[in-house]
CSV table of C-alpha atoms and ligand atoms in Angstrom, one decimal:
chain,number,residue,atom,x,y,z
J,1,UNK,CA,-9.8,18.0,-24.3
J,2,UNK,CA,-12.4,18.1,-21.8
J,3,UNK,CA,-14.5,14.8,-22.3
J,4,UNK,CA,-17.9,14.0,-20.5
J,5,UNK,CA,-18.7,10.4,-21.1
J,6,UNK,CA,-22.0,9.0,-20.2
J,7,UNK,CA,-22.3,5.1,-20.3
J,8,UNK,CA,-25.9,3.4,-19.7
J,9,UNK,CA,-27.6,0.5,-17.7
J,10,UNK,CA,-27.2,-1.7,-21.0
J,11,UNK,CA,-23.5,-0.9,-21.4
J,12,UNK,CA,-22.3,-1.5,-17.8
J,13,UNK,CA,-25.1,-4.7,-16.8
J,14,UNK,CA,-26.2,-7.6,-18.0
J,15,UNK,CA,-29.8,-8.4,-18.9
J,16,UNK,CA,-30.8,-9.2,-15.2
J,17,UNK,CA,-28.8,-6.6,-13.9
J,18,UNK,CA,-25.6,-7.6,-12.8
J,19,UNK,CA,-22.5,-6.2,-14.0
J,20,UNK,CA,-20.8,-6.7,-17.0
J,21,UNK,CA,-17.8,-6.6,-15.5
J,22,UNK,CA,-15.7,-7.5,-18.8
J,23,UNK,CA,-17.1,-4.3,-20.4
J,24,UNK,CA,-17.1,-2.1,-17.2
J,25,UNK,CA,-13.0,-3.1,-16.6
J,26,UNK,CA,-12.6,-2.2,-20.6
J,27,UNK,CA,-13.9,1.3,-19.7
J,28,UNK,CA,-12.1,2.1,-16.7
J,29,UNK,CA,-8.8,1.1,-18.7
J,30,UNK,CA,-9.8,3.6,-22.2
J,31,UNK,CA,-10.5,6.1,-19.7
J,32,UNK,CA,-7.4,5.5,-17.6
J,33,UNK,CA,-5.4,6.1,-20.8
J,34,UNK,CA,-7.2,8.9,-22.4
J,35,UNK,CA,-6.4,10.8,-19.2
J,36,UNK,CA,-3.2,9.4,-19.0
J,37,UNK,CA,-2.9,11.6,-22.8
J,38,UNK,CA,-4.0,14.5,-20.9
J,39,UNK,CA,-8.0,14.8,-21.5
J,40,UNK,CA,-9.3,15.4,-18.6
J,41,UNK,CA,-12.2,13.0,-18.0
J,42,UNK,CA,-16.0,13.1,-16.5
J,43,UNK,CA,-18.0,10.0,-16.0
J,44,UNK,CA,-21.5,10.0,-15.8
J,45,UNK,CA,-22.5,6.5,-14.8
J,46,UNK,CA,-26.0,5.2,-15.1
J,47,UNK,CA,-26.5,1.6,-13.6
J,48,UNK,CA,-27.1,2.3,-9.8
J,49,UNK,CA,-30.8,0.8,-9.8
J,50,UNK,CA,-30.2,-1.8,-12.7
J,51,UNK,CA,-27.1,-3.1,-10.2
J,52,UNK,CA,-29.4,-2.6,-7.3
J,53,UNK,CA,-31.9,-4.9,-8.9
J,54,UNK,CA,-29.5,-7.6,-9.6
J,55,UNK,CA,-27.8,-7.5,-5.9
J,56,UNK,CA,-31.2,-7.6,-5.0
J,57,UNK,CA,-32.3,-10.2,-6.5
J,58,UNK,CA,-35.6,-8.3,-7.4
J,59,UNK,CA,-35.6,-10.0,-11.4
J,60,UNK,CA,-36.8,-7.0,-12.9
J,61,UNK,CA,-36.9,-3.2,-12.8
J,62,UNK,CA,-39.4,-2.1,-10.1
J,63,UNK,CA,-42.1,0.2,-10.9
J,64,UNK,CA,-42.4,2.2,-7.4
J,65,UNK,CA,-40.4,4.6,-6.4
J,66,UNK,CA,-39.6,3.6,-3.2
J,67,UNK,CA,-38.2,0.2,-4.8
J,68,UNK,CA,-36.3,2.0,-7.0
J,69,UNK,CA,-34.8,4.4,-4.9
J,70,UNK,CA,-33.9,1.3,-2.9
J,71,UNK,CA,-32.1,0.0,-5.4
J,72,UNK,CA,-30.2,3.1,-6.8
J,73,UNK,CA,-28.6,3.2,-3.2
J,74,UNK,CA,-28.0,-0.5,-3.0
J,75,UNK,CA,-26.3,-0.2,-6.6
J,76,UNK,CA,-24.6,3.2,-6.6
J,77,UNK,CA,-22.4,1.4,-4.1
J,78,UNK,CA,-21.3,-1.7,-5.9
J,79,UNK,CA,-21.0,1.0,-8.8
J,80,UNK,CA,-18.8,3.5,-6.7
J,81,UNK,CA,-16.8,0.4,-5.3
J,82,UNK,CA,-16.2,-1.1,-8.6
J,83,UNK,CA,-15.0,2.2,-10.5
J,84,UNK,CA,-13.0,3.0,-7.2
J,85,UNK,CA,-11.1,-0.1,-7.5
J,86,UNK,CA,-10.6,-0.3,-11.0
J,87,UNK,CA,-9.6,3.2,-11.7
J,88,UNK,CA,-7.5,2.6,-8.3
J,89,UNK,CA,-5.5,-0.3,-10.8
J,90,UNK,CA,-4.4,2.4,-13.4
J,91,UNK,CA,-3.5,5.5,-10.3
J,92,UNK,CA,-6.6,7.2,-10.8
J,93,UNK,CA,-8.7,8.9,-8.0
J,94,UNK,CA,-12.4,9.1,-8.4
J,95,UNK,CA,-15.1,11.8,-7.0
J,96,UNK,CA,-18.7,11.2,-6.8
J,97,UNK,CA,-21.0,13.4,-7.7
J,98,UNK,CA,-24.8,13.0,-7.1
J,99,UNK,CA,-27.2,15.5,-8.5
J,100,UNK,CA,-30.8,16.2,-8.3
J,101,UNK,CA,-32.5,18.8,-10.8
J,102,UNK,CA,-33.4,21.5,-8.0
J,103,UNK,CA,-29.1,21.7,-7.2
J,104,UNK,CA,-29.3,23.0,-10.8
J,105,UNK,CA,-32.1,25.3,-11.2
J,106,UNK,CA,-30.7,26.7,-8.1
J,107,UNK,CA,-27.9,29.5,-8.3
J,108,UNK,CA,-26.1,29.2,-4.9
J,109,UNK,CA,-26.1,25.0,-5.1
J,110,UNK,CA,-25.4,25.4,-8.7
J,111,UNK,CA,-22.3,27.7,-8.1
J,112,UNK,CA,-21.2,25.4,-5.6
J,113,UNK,CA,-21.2,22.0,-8.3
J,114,UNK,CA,-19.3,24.6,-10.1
J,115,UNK,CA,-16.2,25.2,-8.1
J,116,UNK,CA,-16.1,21.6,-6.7
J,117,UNK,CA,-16.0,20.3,-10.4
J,118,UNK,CA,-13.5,22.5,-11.4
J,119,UNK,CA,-11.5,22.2,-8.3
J,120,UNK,CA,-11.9,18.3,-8.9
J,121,UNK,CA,-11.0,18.3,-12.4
J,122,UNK,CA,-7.4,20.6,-11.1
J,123,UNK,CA,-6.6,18.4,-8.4
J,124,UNK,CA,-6.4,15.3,-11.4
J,125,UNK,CA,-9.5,13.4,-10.1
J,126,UNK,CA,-12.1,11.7,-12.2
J,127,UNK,CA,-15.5,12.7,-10.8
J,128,UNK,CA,-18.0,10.3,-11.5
J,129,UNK,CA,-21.4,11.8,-11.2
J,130,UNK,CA,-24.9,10.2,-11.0
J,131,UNK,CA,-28.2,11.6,-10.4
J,132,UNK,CA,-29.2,11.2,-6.2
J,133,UNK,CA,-32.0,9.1,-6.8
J,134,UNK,CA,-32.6,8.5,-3.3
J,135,UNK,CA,-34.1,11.7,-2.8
J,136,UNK,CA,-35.6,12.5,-6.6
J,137,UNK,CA,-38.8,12.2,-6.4
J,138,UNK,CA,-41.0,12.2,-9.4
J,139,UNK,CA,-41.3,16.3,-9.1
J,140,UNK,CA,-37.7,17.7,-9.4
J,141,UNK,CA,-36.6,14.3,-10.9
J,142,UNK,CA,-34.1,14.9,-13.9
J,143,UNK,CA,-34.9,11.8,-14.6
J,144,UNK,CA,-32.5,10.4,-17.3
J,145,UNK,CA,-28.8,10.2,-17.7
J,146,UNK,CA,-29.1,11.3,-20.9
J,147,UNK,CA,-30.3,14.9,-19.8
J,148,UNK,CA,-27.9,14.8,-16.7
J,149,UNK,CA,-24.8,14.4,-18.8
J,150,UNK,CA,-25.6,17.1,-21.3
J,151,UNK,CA,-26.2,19.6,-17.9
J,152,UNK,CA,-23.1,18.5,-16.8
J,153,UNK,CA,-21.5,18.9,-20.3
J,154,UNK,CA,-23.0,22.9,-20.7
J,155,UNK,CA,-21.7,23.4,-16.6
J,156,UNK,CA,-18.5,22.5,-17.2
J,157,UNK,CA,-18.2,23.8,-20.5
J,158,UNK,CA,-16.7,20.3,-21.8
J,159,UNK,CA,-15.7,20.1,-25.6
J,160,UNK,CA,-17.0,17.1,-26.2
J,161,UNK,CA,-20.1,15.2,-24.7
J,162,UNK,CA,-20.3,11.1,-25.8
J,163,UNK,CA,-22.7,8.9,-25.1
J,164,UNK,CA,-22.5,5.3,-25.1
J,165,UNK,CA,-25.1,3.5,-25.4
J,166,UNK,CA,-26.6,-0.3,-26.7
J,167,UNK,CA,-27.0,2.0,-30.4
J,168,UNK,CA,-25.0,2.5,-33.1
J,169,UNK,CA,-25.8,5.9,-32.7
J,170,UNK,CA,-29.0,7.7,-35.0
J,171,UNK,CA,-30.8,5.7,-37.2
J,172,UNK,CA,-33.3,7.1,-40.4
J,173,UNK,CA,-35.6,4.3,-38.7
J,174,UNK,CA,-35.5,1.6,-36.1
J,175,UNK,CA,-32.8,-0.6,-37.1
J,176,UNK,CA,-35.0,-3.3,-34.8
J,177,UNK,CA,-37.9,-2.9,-37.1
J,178,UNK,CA,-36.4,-2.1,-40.3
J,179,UNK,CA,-33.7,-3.6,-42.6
J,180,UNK,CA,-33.1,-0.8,-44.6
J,181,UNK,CA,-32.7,1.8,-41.9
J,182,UNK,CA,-29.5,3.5,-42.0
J,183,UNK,CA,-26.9,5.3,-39.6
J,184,UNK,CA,-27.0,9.0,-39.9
J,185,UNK,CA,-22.9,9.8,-39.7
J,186,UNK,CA,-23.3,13.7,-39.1
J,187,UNK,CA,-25.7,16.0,-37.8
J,188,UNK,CA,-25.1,19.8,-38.1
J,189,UNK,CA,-29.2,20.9,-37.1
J,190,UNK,CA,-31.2,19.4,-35.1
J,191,UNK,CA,-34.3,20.0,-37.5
J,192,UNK,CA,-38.0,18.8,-36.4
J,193,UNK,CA,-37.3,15.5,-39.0
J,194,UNK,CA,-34.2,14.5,-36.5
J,195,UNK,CA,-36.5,14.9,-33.8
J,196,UNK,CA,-39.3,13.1,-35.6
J,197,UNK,CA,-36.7,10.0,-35.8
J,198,UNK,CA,-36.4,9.7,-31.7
J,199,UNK,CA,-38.7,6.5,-32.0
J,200,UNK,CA,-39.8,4.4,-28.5
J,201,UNK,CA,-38.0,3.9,-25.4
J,202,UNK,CA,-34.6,2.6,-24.2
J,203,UNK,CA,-33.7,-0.7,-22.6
J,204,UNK,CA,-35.3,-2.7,-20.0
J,205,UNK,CA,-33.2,-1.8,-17.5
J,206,UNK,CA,-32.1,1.6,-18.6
J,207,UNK,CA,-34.3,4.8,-18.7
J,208,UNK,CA,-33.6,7.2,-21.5
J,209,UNK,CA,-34.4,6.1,-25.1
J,210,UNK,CA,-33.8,7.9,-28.4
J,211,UNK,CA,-35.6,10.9,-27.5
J,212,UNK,CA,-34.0,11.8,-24.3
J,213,UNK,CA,-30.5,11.4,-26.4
J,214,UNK,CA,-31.9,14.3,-28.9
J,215,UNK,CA,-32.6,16.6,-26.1
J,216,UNK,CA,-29.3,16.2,-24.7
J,217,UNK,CA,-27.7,16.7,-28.2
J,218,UNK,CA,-29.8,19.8,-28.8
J,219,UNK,CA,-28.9,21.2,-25.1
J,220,UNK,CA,-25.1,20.6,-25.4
J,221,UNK,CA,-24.9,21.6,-29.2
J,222,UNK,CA,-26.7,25.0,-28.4
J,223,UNK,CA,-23.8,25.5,-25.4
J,224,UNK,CA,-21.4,25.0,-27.8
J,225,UNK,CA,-20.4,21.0,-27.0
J,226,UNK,CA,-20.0,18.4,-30.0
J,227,UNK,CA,-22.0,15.1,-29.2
J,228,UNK,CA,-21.6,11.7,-30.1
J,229,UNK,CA,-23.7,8.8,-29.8
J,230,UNK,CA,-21.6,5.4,-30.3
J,231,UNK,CA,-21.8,1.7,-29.3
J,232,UNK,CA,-20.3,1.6,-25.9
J,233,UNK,CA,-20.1,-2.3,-26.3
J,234,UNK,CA,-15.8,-1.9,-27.2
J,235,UNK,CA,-15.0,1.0,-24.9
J,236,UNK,CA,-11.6,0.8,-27.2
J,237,UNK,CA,-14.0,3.2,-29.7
J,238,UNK,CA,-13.4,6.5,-27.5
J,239,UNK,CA,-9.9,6.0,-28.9
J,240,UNK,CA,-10.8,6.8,-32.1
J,241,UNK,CA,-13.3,9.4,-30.9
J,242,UNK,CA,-10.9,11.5,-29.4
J,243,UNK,CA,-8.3,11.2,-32.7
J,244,UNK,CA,-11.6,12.8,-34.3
J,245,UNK,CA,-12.2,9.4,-36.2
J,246,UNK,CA,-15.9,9.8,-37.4
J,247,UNK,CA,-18.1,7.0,-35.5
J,248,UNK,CA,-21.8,6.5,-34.6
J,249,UNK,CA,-23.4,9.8,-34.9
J,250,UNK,CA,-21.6,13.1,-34.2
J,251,UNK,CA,-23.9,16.4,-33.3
J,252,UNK,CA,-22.2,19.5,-34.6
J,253,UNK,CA,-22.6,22.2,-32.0
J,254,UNK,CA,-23.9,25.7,-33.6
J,255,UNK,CA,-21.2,27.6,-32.3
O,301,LIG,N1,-29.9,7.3,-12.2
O,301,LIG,C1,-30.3,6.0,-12.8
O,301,LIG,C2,-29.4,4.9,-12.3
O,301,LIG,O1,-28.3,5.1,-11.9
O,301,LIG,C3,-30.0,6.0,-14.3
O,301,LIG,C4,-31.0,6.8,-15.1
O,301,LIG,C5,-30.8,6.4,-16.6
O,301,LIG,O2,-30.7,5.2,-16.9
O,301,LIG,O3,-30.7,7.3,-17.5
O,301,LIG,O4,-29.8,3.7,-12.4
């Protein structure tokens, strides 16, 4: 199988921004193995300004762009460094990829993330892919993670997209708020009442939210790519993902 995985700020950090480096070393080891069982394996790491933040010692997330950008080149290395040398541990080479929306919406760049992926993904690496945030600017942002992984799920026609995230995956209403709200197993439409359920925003640290995790769902279902959304607190649960063991919520793709 062909397996995007897209882990968040609130998977890989702690509250202040520093690493969880428990949780990130539990990752790189899953992975490690799943490729090991031949799936061949595409990261999409959030984290780069919330580690930038906490190298920095800035205490929260900025709100200026410039600070931010800052940051996501400050963090993206302690990010590359760490997955380098923990994927390093278990024989595995890593790539990284940084994107920006306009080497998308543009044939010739887009043709060229083409054949470097695919060309990555034969020579056995594990590209690990992150959106160039030094050089987004509010215009061509993408923006979220969330969105990036799905583009990168369509682009390399992947068979499965998962997302791991600080949820249990889709709730009928915010399980902060409400006690009775209630995971939603399987989704085969994305009808205008799963939409209506995207609620408010993400994490502190993090970017994307409910909504932005619809959005990807609907863009990689209509290419043809299952999605999950899962707890990415025990990384151990992509196990069972990939033995097709229902967990959190899993997107049917229409074709
Ligand atoms: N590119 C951002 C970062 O690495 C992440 C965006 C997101 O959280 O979705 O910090």
């Amino acid at each position: 199988m062909r397996i995007v995985v897209k882990v968040g700020t609130s998977t890989l950090a702690h509250a202040g921004g520093r690493m969880n480096i428990r949780r990130i070393e539990k990752l790189c080891k899953v992975l490690s193995d799943l490729k090991n069982a031949g799936n061949e394996i595409v990261l999409v790491s959030s984290g780069a300004i919330g580690m930038g933040v906490g190298k920095l010692s800035l205490g929260e997330k900025p709100s200026d762009i410039p600070t931010k950008q800052a940051a996501a080149a400050v963090g993206q290395c302690e990010l590359m460094y760490t997955y380098d040398k923990l994927f390093t541990e278990y024989n595995h080479t890593v790539a990284q990829v940084l994107l920006v929306k306009s080497d998308i919406d543009n044939e010739h760049r887009r043709s060229n993330f083409h054949n470097t992926m695919s060309r990555l993904l034969e020579l056995g690496a594990l590209p690990i892919i992150n959106e160039n945030d030094t050089v987004s600017t509010e215009e061509i942002v993408i923006g979220d993670n969330d969105t990036l992984s799905a583009i990168v799920a369509v682009e390399t026609n992947a068979d499965l997209l998962v997302l791991l995230s600080d949820i249990d995956g889709l709730y009928t209403a915010d399980p902060h708020k409400n006690a009775d709200a209630r995971l939603i197993e399987e989704v085969r439409e994305i009808s205008p009442e799963i939409l209506a359920l995207a609620g408010g925003a993400g994490s502190k640290l993090g970017t994307g939210g409910m909504e932005t995790k619809l959005r990807a769902a609907q863009m990689a279902t209509e290419a043809g790519t299952d999605m999950i959304i899962a707890n990415g607190e025990n990384p151990d649960i992509l196990y069972n993902i990939v033995d097709n063991i229902p967990f959190g919520t899993r997107f049917y793709s229409c074709k």
